[in-house]
mmCIF file of C-alpha atoms in Angstrom:
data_model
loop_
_atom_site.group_PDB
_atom_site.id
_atom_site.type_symbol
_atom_site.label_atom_id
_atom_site.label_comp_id
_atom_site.label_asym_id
_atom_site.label_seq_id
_atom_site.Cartn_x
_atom_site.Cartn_y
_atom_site.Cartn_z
ATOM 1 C CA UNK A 19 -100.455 -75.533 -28.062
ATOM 2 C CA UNK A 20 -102.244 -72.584 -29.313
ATOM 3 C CA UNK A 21 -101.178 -70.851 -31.873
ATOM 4 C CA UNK A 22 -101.947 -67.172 -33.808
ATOM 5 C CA UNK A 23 -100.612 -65.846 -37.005
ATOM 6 C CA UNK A 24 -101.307 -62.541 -38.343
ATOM 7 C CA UNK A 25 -101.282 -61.916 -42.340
ATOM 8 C CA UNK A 26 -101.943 -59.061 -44.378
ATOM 9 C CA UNK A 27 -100.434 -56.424 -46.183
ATOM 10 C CA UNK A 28 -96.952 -54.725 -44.746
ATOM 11 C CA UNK A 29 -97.888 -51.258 -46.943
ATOM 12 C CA UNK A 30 -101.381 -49.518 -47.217
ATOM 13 C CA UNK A 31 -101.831 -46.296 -48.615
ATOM 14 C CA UNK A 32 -103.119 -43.274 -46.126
ATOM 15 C CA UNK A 33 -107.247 -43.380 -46.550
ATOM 16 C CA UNK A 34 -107.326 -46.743 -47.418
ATOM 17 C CA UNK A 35 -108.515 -49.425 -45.484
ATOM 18 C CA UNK A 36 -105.917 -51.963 -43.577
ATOM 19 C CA UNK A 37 -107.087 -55.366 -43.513
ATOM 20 C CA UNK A 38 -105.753 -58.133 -41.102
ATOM 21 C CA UNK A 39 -106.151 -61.766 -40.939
ATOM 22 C CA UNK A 40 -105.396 -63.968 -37.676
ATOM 23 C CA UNK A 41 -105.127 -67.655 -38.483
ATOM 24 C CA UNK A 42 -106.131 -69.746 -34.531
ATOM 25 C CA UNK A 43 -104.118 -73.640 -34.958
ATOM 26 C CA UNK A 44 -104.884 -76.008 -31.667
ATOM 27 C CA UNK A 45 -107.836 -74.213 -30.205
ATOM 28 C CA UNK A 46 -111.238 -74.087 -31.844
ATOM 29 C CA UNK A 47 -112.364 -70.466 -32.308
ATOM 30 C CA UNK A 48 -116.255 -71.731 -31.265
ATOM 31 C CA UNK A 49 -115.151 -73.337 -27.860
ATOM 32 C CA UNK A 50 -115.013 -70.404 -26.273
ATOM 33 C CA UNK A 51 -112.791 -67.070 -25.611
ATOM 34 C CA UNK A 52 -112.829 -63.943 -27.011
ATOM 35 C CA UNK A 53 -110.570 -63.001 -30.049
ATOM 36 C CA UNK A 54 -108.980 -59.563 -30.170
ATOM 37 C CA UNK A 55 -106.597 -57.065 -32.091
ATOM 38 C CA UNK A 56 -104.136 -55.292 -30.221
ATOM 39 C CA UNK A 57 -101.804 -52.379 -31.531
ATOM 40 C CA UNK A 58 -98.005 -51.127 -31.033
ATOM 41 C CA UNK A 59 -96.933 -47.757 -32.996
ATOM 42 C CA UNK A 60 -93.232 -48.022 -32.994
ATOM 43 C CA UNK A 61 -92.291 -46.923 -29.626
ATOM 44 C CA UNK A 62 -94.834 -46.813 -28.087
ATOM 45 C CA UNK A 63 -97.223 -48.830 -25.632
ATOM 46 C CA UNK A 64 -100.059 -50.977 -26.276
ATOM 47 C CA UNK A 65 -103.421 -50.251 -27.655
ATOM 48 C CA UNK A 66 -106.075 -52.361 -27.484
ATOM 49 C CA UNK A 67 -107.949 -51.909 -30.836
ATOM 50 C CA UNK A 68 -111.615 -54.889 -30.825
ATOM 51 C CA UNK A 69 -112.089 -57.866 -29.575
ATOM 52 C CA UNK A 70 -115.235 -60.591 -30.880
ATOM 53 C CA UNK A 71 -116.685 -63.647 -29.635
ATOM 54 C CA UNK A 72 -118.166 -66.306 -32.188
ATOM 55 C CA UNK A 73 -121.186 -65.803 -30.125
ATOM 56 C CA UNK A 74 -120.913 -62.136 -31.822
ATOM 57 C CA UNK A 75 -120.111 -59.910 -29.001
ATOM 58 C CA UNK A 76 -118.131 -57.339 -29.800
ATOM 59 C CA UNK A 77 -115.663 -54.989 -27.722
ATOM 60 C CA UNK A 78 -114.148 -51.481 -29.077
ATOM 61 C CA UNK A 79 -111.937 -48.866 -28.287
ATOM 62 C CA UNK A 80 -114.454 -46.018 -28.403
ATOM 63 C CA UNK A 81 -111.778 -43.574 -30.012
ATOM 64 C CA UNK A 82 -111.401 -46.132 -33.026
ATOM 65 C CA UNK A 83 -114.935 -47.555 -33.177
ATOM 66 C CA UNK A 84 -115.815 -45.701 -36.185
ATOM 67 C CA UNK A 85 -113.294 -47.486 -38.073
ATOM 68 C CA UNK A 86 -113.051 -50.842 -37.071
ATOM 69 C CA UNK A 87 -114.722 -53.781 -38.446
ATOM 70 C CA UNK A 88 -113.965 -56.955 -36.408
ATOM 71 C CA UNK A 89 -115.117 -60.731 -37.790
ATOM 72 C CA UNK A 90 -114.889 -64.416 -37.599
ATOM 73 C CA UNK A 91 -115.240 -66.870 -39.646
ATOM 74 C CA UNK A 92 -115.574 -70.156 -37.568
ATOM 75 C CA UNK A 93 -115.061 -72.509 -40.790
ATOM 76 C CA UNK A 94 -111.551 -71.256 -41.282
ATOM 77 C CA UNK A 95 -111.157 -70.848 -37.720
ATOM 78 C CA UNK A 96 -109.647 -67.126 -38.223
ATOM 79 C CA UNK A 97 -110.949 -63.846 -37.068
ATOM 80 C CA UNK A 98 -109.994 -60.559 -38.774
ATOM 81 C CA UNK A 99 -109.872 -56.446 -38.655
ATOM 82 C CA UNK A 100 -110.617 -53.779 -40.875
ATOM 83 C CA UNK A 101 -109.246 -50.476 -40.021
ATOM 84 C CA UNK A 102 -110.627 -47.896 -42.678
ATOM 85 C CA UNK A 103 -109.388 -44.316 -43.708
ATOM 86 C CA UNK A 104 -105.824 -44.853 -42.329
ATOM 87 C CA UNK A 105 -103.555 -41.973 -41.418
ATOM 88 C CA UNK A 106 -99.491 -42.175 -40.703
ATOM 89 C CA UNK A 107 -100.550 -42.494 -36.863
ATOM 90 C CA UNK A 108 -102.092 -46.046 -37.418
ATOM 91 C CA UNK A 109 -98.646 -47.507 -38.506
ATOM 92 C CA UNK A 110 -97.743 -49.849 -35.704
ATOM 93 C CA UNK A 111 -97.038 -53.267 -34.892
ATOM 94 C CA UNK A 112 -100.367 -55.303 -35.288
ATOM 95 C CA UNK A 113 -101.155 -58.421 -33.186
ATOM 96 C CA UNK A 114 -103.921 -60.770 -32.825
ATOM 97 C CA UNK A 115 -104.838 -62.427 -29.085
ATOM 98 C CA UNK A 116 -106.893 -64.633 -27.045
ATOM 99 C CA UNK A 117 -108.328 -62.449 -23.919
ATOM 100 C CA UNK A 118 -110.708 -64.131 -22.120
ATOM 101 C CA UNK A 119 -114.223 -62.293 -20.576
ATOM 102 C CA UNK A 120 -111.951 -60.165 -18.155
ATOM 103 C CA UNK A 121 -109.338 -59.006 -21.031
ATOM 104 C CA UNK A 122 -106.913 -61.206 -19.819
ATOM 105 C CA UNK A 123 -104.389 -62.518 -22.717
ATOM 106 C CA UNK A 124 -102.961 -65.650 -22.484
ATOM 107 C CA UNK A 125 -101.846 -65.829 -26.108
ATOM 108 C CA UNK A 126 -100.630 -63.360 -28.616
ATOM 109 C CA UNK A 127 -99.629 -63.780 -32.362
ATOM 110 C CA UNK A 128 -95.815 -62.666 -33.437
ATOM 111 C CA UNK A 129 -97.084 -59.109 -34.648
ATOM 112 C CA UNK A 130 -96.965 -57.818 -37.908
ATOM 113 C CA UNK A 131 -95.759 -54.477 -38.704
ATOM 114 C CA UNK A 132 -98.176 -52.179 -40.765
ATOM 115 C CA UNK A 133 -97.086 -48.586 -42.257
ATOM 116 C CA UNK A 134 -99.261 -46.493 -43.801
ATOM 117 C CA UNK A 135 -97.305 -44.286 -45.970
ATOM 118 C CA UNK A 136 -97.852 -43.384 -49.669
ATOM 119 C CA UNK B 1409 -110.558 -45.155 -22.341
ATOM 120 C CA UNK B 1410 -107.509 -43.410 -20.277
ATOM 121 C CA UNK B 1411 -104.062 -45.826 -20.164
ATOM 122 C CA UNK B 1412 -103.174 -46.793 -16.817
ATOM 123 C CA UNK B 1413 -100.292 -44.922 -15.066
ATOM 124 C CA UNK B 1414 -96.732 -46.645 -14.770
ATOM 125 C CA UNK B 1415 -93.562 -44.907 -14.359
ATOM 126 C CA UNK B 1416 -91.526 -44.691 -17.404
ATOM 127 C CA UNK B 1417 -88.434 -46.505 -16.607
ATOM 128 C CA UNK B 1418 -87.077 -48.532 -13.150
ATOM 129 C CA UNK B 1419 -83.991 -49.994 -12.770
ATOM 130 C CA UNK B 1420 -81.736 -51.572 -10.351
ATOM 131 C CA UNK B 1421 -78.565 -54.105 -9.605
ATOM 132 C CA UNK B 1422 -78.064 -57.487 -10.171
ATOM 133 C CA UNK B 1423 -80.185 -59.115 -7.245
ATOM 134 C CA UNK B 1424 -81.925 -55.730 -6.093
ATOM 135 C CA UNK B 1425 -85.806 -56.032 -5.847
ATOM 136 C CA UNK B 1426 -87.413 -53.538 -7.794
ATOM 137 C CA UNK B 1427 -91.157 -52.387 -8.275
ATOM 138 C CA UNK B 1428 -93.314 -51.194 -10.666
ATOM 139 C CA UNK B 1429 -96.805 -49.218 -9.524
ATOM 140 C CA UNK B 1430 -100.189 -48.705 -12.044
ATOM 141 C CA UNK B 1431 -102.404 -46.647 -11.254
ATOM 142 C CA UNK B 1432 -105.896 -46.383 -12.502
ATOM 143 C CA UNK B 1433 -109.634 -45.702 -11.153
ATOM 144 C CA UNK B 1434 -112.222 -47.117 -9.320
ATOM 145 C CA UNK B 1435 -113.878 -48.304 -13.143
ATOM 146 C CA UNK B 1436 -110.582 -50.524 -13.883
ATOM 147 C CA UNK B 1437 -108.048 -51.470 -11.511
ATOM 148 C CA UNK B 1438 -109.543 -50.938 -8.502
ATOM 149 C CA UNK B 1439 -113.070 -52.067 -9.395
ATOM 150 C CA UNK B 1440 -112.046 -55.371 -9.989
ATOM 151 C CA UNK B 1441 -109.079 -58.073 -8.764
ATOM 152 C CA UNK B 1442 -108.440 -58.400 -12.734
ATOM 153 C CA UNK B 1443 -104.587 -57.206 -13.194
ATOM 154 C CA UNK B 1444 -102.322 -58.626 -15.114
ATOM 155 C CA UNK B 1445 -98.917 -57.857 -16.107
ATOM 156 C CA UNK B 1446 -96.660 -58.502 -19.458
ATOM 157 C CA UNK B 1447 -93.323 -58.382 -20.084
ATOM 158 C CA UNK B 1448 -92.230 -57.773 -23.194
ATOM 159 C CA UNK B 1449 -88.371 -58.015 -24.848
ATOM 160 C CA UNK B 1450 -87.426 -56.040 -28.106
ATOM 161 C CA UNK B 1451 -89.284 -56.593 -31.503
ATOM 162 C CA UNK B 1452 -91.105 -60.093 -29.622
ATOM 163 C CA UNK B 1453 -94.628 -60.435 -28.568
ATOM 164 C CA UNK B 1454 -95.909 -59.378 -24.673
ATOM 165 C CA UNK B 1455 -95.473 -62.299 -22.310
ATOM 166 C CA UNK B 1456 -98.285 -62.934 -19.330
ATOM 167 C CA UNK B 1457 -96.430 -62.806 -16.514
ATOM 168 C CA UNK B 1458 -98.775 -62.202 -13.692
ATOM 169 C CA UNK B 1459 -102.419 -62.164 -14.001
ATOM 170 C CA UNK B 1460 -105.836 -61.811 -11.265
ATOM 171 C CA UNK B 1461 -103.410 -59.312 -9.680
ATOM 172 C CA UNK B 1462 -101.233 -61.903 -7.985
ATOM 173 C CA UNK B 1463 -101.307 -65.380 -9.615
ATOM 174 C CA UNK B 1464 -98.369 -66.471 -11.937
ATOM 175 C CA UNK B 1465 -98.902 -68.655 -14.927
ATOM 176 C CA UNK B 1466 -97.035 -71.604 -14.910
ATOM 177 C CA UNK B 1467 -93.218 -71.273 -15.854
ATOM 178 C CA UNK B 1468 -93.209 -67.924 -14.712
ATOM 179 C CA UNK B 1469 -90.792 -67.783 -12.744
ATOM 180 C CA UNK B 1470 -91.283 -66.995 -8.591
ATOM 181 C CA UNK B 1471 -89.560 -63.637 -8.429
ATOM 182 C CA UNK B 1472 -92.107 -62.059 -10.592
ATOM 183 C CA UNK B 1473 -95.145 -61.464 -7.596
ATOM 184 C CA UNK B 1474 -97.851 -58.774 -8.035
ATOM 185 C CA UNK B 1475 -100.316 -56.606 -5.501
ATOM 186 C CA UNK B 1476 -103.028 -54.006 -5.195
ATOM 187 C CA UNK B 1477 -103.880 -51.892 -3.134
ATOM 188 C CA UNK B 1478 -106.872 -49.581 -3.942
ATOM 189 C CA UNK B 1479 -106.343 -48.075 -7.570
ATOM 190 C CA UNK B 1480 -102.784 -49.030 -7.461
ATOM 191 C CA UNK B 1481 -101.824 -52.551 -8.314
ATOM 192 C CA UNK B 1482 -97.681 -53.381 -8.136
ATOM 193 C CA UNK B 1483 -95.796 -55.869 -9.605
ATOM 194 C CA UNK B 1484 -92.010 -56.679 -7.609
ATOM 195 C CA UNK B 1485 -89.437 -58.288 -9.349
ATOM 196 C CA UNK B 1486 -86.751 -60.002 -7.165
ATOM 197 C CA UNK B 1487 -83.481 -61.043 -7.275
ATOM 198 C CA UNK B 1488 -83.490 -58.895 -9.901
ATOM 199 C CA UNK B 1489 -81.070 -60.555 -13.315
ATOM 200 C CA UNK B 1490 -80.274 -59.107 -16.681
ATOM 201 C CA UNK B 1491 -82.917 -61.476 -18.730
ATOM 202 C CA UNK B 1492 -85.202 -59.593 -16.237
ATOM 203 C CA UNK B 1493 -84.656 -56.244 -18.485
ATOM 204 C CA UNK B 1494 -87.675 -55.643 -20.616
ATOM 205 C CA UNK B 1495 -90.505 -53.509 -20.677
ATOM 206 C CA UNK B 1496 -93.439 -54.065 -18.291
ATOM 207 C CA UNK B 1497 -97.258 -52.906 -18.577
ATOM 208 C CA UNK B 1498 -99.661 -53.619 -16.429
ATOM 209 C CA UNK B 1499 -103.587 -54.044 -17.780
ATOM 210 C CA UNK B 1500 -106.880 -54.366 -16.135
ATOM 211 C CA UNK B 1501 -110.794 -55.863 -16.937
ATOM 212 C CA UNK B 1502 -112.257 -51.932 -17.489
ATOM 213 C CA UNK B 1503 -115.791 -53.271 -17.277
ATOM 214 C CA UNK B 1504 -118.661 -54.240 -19.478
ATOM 215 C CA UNK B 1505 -118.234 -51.345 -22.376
ATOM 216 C CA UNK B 1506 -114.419 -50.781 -22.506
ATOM 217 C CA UNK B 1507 -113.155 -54.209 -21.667
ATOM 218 C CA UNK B 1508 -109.427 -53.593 -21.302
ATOM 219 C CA UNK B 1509 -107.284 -51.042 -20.835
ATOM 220 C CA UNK B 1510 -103.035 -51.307 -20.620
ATOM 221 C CA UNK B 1511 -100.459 -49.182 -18.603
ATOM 222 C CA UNK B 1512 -98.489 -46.666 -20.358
ATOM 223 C CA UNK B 1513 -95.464 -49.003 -20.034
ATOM 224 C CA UNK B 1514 -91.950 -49.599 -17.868
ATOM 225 C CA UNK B 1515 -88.834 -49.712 -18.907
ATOM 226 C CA UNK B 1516 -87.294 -51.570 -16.499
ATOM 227 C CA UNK B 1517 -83.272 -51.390 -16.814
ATOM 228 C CA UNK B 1518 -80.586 -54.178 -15.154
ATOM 229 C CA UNK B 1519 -77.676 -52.144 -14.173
#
């Protein structure tokens, strides 16, 4: 069964950067898929945010781009987001996923909540 | 990257069939036979429930089917019950640069 788990920091400061950690258990990051952040301010729908393959393809939201750092690291079989120069609108509900080439997610992590707010 | 359209809220009675419509362009949903739809409860993770626009994964269960029809892809719950209650958003493959895109979101309410 495949398994995600988010970690990071429930607080960050506004212009700081937000940093996110998704931890992949029974499915190898390297066999294939690509790995992706999604986001959920409270309320609200969903946002895609980046999504990476190990291969090191790499999909953005345009309007976030300039913000986002996505990465893998295939020995720890994690991936993980950066989200720099945070503002109150970037507190949401944070998940990591498995969409495949079409964007299709077949597995999400639990979400973790992350408010920016001094 | 412009969220798909889906009306705010639907609801219906016990055992009523009920639909959902998302609408998009000719670059997402209707470019490609890539929908899928999630349903998602309160403070828990989305759930695939329909996906390729009309294919359910198993253990969803049959009432959930989905359709398209141009730049409009549905999805019709039947036999409608109150775990059914949830909110619904449809998403589509957007193509080579933009990837995915979701709906706005449906509240879908078991009266």
């Amino acid at each position: 069964q495949v398994q995600l788990q988010e970690s990071g920091p429930g607080l960050v400061k506004p212009s700081e950067t937000l940093s996110l950690t998704c931890a992949v258990s029974g499915y190898s990051i390297s066999s294939g898929y690509y790995w992706g952040w999604i986001r959920q301010p409270p309320g609200k729908g969903l946002e895609w945010i980046a999504s990476i393959h190990h291969s090191g393809s790499i999909y953005y939201n345009p309007s976030l781009k300039s913000r986002v750092t996505i990465s893998v690291d295939t020995s720890k079989n994690q991936f993980s987001l950066r989200l720099s120069s945070v503002t109150a609108a970037d507190t949401a509900v944070y998940y990591c996923a498995r969409p495949d080439a079409w964007a299709l997610i077949d597995y999400w992590g639990q979400g973790t909540l992350v408010t920016v707010s001094s | 990257q412009s969220a798909l359209t889906q009306p705010a809220s639907v609801s219906g009675s016990p055992g009523q069939s009920i639909t959902i419509s998302c609408t998009g362009t000719s670059s997402d949903v209707g470019g490609y036979n890539l929908v899928s739809w999630y349903q998602q409860h309160p403070d828990k993770a989305p759930k695939l429930m329909i996906f390729e626009v009309s294919k359910r994964p198993s253990g969803v269960s049959n009432r959930f089917s989905g359709s398209k029809s141009g730049n409009t892809a549905s999805l019709t719950i039947s036999g409608l019950q109150a775990e059914d209650e949830a909110d619904y958003y449809c998403s589509s493959y957007a193509g080579s640069v933009t990837f995915g895109v979701f709906g706005i979101g449906t509240k879908v309410t078991v009266l």
